Every structure is written in structure tokens, then in C-alpha cells.
PDB file of C-alpha atoms in Angstrom:
ATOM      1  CA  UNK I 183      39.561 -66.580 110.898  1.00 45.00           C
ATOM      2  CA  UNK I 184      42.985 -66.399 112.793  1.00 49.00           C
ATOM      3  CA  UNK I 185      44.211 -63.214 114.074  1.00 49.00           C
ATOM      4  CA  UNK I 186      47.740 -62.187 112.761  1.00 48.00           C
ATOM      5  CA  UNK I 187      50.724 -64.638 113.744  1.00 51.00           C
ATOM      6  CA  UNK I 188      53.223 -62.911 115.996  1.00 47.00           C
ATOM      7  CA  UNK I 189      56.982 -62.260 115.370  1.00 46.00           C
ATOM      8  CA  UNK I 190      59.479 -64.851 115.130  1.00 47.00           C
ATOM      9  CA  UNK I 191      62.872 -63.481 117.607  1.00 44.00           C
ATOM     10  CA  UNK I 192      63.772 -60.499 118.714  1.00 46.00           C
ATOM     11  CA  UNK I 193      63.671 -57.300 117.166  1.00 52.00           C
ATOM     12  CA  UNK I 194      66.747 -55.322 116.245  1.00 58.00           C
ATOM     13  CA  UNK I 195      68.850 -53.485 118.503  1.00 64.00           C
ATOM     14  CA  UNK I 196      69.517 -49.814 116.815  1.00 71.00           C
ATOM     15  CA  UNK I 197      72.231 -49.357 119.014  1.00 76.00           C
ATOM     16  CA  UNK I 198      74.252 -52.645 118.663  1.00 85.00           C
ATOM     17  CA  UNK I 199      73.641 -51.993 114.568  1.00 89.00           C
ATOM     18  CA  UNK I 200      75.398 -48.641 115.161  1.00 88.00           C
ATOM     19  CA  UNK I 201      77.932 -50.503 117.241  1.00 90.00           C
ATOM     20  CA  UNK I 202      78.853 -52.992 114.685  1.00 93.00           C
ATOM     21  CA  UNK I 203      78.888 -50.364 111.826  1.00 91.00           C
ATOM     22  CA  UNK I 204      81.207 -48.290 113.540  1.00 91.00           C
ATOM     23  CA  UNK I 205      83.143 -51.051 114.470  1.00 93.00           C
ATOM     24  CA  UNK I 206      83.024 -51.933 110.678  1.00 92.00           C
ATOM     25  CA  UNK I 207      84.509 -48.422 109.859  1.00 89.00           C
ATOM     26  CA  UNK I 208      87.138 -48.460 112.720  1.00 90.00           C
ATOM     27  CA  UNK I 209      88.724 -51.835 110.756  1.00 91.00           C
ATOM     28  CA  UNK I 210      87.995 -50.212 107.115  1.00 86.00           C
ATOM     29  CA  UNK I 211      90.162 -47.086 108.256  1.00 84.00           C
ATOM     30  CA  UNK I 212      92.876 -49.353 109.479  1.00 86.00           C
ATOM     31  CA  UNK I 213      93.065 -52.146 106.821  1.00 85.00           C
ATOM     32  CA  UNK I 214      91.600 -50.521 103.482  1.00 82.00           C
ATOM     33  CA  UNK I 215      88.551 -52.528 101.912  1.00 82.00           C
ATOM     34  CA  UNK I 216      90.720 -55.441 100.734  1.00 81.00           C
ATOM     35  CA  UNK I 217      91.944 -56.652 104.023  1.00 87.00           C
ATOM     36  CA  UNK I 218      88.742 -55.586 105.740  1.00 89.00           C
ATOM     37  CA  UNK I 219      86.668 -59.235 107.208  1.00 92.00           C
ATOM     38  CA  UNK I 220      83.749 -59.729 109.112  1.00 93.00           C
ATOM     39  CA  UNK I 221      85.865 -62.125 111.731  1.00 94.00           C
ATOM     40  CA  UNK I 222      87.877 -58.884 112.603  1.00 94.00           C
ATOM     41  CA  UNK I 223      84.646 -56.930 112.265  1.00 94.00           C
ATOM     42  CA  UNK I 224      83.018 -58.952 114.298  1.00 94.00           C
ATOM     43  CA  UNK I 225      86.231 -58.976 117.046  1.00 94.00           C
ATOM     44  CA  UNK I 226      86.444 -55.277 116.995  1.00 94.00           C
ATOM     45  CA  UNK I 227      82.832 -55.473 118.234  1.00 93.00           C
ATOM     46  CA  UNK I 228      82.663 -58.315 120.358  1.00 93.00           C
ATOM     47  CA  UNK I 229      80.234 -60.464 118.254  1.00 93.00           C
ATOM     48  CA  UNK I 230      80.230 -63.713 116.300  1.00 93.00           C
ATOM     49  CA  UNK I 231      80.347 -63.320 112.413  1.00 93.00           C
ATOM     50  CA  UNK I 232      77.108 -64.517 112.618  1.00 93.00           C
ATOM     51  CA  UNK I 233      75.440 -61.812 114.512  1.00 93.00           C
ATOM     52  CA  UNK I 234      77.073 -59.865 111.528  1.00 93.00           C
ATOM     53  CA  UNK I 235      75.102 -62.057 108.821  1.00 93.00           C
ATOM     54  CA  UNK I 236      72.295 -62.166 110.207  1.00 93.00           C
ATOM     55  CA  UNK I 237      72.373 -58.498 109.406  1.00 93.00           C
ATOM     56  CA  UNK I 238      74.242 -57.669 106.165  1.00 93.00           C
ATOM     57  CA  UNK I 239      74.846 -60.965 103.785  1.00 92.00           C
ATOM     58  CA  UNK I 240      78.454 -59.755 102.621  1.00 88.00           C
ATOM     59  CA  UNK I 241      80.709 -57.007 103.874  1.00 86.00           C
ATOM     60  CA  UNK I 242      79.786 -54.758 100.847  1.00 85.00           C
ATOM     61  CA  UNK I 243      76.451 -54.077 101.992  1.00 88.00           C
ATOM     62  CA  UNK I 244      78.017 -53.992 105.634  1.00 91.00           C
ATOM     63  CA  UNK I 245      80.730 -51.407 104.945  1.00 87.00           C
ATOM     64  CA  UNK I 246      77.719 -49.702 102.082  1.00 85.00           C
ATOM     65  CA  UNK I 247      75.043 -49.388 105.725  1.00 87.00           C
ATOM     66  CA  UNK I 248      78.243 -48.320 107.741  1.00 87.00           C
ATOM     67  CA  UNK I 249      79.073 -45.054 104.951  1.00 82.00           C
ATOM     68  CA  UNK I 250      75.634 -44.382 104.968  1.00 79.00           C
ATOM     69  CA  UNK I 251      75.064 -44.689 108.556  1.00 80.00           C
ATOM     70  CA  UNK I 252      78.184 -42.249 108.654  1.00 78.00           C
ATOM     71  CA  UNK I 253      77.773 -39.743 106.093  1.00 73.00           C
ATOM     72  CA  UNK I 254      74.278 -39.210 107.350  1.00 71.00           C
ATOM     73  CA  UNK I 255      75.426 -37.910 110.817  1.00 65.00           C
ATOM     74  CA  UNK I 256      77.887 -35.173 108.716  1.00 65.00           C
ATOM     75  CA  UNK I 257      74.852 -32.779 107.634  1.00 61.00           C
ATOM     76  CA  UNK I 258      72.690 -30.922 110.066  1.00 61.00           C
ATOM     77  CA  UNK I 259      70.459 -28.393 109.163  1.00 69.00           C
ATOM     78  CA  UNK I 260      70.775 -24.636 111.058  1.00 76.00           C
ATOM     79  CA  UNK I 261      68.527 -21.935 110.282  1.00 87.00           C
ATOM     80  CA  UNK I 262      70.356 -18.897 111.831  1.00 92.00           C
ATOM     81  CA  UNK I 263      68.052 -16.505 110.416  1.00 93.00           C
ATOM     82  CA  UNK I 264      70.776 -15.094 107.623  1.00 95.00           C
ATOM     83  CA  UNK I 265      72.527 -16.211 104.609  1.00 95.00           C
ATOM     84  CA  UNK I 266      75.576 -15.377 106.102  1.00 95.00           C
ATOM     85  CA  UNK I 267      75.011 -17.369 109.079  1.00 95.00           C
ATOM     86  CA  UNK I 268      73.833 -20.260 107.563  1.00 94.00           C
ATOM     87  CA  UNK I 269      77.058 -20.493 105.314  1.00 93.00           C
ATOM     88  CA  UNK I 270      78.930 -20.291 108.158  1.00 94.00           C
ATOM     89  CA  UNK I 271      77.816 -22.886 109.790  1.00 91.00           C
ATOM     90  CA  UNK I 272      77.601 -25.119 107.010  1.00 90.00           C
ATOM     91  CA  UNK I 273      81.278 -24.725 105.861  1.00 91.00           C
ATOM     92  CA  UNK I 274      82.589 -24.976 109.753  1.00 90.00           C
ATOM     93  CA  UNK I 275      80.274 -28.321 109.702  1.00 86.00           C
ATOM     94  CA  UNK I 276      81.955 -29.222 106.200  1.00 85.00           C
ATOM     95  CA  UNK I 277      85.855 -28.652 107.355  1.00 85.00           C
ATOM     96  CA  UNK I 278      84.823 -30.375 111.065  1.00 82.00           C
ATOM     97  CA  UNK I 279      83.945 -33.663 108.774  1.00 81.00           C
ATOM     98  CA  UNK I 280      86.913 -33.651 106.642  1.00 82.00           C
ATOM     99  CA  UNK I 281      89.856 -32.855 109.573  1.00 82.00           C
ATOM    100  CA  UNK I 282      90.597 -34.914 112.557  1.00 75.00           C
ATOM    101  CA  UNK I 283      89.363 -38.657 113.147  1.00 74.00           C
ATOM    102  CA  UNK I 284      85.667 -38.288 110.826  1.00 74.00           C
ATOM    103  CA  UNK I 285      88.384 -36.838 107.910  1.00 80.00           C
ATOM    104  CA  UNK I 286      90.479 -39.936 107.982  1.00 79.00           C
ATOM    105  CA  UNK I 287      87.646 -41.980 107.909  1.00 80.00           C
ATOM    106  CA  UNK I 288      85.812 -40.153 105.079  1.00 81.00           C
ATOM    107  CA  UNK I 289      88.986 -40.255 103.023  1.00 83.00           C
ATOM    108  CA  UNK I 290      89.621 -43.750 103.329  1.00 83.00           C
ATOM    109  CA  UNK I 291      85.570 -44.420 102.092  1.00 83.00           C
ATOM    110  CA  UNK I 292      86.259 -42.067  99.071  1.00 85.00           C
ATOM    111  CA  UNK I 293      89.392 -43.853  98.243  1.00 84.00           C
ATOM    112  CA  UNK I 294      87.175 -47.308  98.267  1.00 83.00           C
ATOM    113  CA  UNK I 295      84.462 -45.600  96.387  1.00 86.00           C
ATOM    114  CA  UNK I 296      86.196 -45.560  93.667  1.00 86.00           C
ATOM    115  CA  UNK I 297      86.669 -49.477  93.389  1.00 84.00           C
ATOM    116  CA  UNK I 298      82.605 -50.168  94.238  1.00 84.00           C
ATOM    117  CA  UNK I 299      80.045 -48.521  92.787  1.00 89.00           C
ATOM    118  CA  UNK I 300      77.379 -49.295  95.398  1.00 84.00           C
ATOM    119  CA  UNK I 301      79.697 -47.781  97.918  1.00 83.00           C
ATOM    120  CA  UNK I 302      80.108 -44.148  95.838  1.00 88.00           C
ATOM    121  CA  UNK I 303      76.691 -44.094  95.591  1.00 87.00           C
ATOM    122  CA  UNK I 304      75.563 -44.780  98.946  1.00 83.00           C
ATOM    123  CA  UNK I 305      78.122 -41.834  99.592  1.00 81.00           C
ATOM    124  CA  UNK I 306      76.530 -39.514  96.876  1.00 86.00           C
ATOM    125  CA  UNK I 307      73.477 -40.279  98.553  1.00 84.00           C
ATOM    126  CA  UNK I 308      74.533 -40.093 101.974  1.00 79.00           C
ATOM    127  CA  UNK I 309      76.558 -37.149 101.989  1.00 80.00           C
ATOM    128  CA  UNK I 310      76.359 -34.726  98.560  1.00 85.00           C
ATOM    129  CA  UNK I 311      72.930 -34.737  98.393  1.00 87.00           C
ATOM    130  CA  UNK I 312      71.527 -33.932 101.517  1.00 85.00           C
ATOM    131  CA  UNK I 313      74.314 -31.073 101.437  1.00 86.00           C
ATOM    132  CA  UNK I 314      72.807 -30.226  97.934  1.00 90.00           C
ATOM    133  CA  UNK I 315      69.437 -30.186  99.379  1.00 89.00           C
ATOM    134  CA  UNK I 316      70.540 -27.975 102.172  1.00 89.00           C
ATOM    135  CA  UNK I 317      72.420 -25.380 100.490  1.00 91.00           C
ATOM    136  CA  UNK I 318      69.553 -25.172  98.059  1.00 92.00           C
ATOM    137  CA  UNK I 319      66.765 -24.263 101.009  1.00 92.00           C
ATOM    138  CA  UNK I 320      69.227 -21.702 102.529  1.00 92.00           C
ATOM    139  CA  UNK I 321      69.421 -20.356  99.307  1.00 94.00           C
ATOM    140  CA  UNK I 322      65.358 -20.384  99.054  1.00 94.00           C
ATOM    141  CA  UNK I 323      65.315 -18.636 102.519  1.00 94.00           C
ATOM    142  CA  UNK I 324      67.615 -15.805 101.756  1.00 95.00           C
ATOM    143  CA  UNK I 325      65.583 -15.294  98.811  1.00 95.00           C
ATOM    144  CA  UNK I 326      62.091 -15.174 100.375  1.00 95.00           C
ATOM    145  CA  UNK I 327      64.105 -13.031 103.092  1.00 94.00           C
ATOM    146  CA  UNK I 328      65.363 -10.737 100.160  1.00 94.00           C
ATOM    147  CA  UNK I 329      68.850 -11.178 100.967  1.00 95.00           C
ATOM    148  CA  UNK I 330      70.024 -12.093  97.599  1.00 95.00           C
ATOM    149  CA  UNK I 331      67.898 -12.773  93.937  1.00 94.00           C
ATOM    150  CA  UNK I 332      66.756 -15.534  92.655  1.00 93.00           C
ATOM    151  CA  UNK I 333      69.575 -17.951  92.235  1.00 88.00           C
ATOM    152  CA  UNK I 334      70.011 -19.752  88.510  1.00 85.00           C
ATOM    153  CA  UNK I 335      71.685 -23.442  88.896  1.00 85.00           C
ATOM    154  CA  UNK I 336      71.448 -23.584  92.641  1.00 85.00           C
ATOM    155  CA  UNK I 337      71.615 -27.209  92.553  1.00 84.00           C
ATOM    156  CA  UNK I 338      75.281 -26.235  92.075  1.00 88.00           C
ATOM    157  CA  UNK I 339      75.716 -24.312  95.050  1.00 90.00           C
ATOM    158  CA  UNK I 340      75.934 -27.422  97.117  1.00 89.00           C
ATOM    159  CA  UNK I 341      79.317 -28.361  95.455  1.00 91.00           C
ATOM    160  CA  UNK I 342      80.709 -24.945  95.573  1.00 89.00           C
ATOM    161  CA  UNK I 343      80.115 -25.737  99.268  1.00 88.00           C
ATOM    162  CA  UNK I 344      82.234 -29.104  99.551  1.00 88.00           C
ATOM    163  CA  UNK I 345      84.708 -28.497  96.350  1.00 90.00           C
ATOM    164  CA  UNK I 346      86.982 -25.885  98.074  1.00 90.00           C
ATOM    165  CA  UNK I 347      86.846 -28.102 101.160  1.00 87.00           C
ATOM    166  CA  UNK I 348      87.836 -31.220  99.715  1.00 88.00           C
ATOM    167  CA  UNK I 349      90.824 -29.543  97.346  1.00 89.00           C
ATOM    168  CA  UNK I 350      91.992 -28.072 100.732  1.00 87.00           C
ATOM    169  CA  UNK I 351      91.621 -30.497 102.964  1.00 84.00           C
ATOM    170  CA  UNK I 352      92.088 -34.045 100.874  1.00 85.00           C
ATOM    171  CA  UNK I 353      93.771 -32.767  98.115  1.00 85.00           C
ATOM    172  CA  UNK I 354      96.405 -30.192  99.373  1.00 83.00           C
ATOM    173  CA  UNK I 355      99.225 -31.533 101.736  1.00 79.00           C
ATOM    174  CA  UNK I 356      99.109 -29.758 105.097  1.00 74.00           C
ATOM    175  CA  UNK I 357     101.059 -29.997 108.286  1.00 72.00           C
ATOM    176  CA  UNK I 358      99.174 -31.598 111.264  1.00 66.00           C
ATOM    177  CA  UNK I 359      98.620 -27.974 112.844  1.00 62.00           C
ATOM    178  CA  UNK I 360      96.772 -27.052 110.082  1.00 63.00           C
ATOM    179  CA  UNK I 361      94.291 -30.045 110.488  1.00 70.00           C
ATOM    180  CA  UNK I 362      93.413 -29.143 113.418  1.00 75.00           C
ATOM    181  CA  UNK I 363      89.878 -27.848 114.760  1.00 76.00           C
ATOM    182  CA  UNK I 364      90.625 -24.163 114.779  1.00 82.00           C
ATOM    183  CA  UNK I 365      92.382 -23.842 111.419  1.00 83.00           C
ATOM    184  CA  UNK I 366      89.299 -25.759 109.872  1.00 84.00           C
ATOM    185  CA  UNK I 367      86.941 -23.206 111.298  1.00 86.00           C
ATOM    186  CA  UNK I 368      89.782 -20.362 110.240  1.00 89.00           C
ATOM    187  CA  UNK I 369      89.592 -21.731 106.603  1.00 89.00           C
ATOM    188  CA  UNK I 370      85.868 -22.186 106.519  1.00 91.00           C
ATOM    189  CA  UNK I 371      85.830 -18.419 107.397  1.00 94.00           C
ATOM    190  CA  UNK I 372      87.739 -17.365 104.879  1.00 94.00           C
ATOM    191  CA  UNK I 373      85.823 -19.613 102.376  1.00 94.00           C
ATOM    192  CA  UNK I 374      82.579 -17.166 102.981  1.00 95.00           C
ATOM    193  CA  UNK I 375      83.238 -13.956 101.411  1.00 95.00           C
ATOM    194  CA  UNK I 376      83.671 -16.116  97.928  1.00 94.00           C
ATOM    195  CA  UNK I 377      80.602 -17.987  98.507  1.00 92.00           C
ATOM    196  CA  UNK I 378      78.409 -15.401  99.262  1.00 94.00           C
ATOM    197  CA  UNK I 379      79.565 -13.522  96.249  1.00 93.00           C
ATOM    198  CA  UNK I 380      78.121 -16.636  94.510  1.00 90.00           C
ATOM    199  CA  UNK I 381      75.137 -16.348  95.792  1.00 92.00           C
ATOM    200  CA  UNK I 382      74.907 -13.297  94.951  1.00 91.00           C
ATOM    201  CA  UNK I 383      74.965 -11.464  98.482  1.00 90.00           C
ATOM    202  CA  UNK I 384      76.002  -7.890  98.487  1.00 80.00           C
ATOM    203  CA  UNK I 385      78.065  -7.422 101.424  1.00 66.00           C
ATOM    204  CA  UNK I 386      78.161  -4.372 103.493  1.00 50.00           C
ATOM    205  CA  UNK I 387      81.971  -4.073 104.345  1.00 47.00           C
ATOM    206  CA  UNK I 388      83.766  -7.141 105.494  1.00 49.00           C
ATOM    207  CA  UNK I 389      81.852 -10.408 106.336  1.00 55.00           C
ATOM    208  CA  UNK I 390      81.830 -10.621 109.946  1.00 59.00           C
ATOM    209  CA  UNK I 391      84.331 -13.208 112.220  1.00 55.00           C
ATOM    210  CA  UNK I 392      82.327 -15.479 114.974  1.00 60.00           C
ATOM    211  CA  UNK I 393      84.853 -17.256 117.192  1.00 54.00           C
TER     212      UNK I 393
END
């Protein structure tokens, strides 16, 4: 009996994939899906088109792997030991993702969504549910803390998380200087008060300000 046959080539490189799905995102935000190609995918990055089919067999599933690969780096989970706290920084993390360079490109994926279905639902998957998911634990957390009650529907808590941000941010025309870092953490702020109300949070006098 032979012993198992070893690997053909070389495993993958994590890092050059990341390379060559940012790359893939840089050209998307310039050029819009239409114009988007794996030769100037493959020039942003330095590579042959083949090194890029070798990987992903058309550049849906490339620019599908690249949304993915971004949205998952949007949502990271902080336990600050409140409800309050753990809004916060989920709403500062929300308006950091949809301002400056990572808005642009998130707006131009939404916008492309909407032509390819297995694009919006890598998003969905990528980036509204794992907010979902988080905004439901800090929920479960302030309850076993007995912050708040039991919450009905707090699958839709997530959403009343990233609706407010995306009308103000994507849907509401604003001057550059209020895109910038600070105003997104100003207007995340001032976001709070309402969600907590919808959590059901009784504040004690005014939510307080962390700069």
C-alpha cells in the first residue's frame, strides 16, 4: 500500500491573494465593473493574467473574493463592558467605513451590487450580517448585564445600526469637511442617544462624549 502522494506546486501565498484583491478593488473604484479587466488587474499588481486565473476563473468571482475579502476587515468586535460603549464603538467603526478612501470604495461595490447578484450577496454576507450578528450579542450582553430588557426583533437592531449611516453618509450630499474623520465620529455620537433608546436603555442624563 502506497503512502499518500504529495502536492503538486506551490501552495498559495495569502498575502499576494490580498495583494491582487486589493489591486482588483483599486481598478473597480476607478473604472466601475464594466471597464474593470484582469490585464489592468493584473498591471495594477504586477502579475500576468494568468497568475490571476489560476486563482479566480472570471473577474466576477475575482471582484465577488475582493468585496468579501473587504467587507470582512469593516467589523470588529469590542466588548467595552457597557451598552453604551459598545454602540459607540460600533457606529464610529460604521461612519470610519463609509467616509474617506474604504467609503468610496464601498460605494462603488454597492452601486455594482445592484447589477450582480453574487456580488450583493457576498456583500450581505460580508458586511450586514456579521454587523447583525454583532449588534445582536451586545444586545445579549447588556441584557445578561441588566442594562436594558429583553429585546423583541433584535435581528433588526443591526440595521438600525448601518441605516442612519448609509442615508447620511451615501445618501445625503455633504461637503468634503464633513467626510472627514472627526465629523464621522461627531455624527456617530450623535447617532447614540437614538439607538440606545431603541434598545431600550434608560439613560441617566446625557449620554456621555469620548474624544
Amino acid at each position: 500500500m502506497t503512502g499518500p502522494q504529495p502536492r503538486r506546486g506551490r501552495p498559495r501565498d495569502a498575502s499576494r491573494d490580498r495583494a491582487l484583491l486589493d489591486a482588483t478593488l483599486a481598478v473597480l473604484t476607478e473604472s466601475g465593473y464594466g471597464a474593470l479587466t484582469t490585464a489592468a488587474v493584473a498591471a495594477r499588481a504586477g502579475v500576468s493574467t494568468a497568475t490571476l486565473y489560476r486563482r479566480w476563473p472570471s473577474k466576477e468571482v475575482m471582484v465577488v473574493d475582493a468585496a468579501a475579502a473587504y467587507a470582512k476587515g469593516l467589523t470588529a468586535q469590542t466588548d467595552t463592558g457597557t451598552l453604551e460603549g459598545d454602540l459607540r464603538a460600533l457606529l464610529r467603526d460604521k461612519a470610519a467605513s463609509l467616509t474617506g478612501n474604504e467609503g468610496g470604495v464601498l460605494r462603488t461595490l454597492i452601486g455594482e451590487a445592484a447589477y450582480s447578484p453574487s456580488l450583493a450577496e457576498a456583500l450581505a454576507n460580508a458586511f450586514m450580517v456579521p454587523v447583525r450578528q454583532r449588534v445582536e450579542e451586545m444586545a445579549q450582553r447588556a441584557v445578561d448585564r441588566g442594562e436594558i430588557p429583553p429585546v423583541e426583533h433584535a435581528d433588526l437592531l443591526g440595521d438600525m445600526v448601518i441605516g442612519p449611516m448609509m442615508s447620511r453618509f451615501f445618501l445625503t450630499p455633504l461637503p468634503p469637511s464633513q467626510v472627514d474623520a472627526a465629523t464621522a465620529a461627531e455624527t456617530a455620537d450623535r447617532i447614540l442617544p437614538f439607538l440606545l433608546r431603541a434598545f431600550g436603555h434608560e439613560s441617566h442624563g446625557t449620554v456621555t462624549s469620548e474624544k
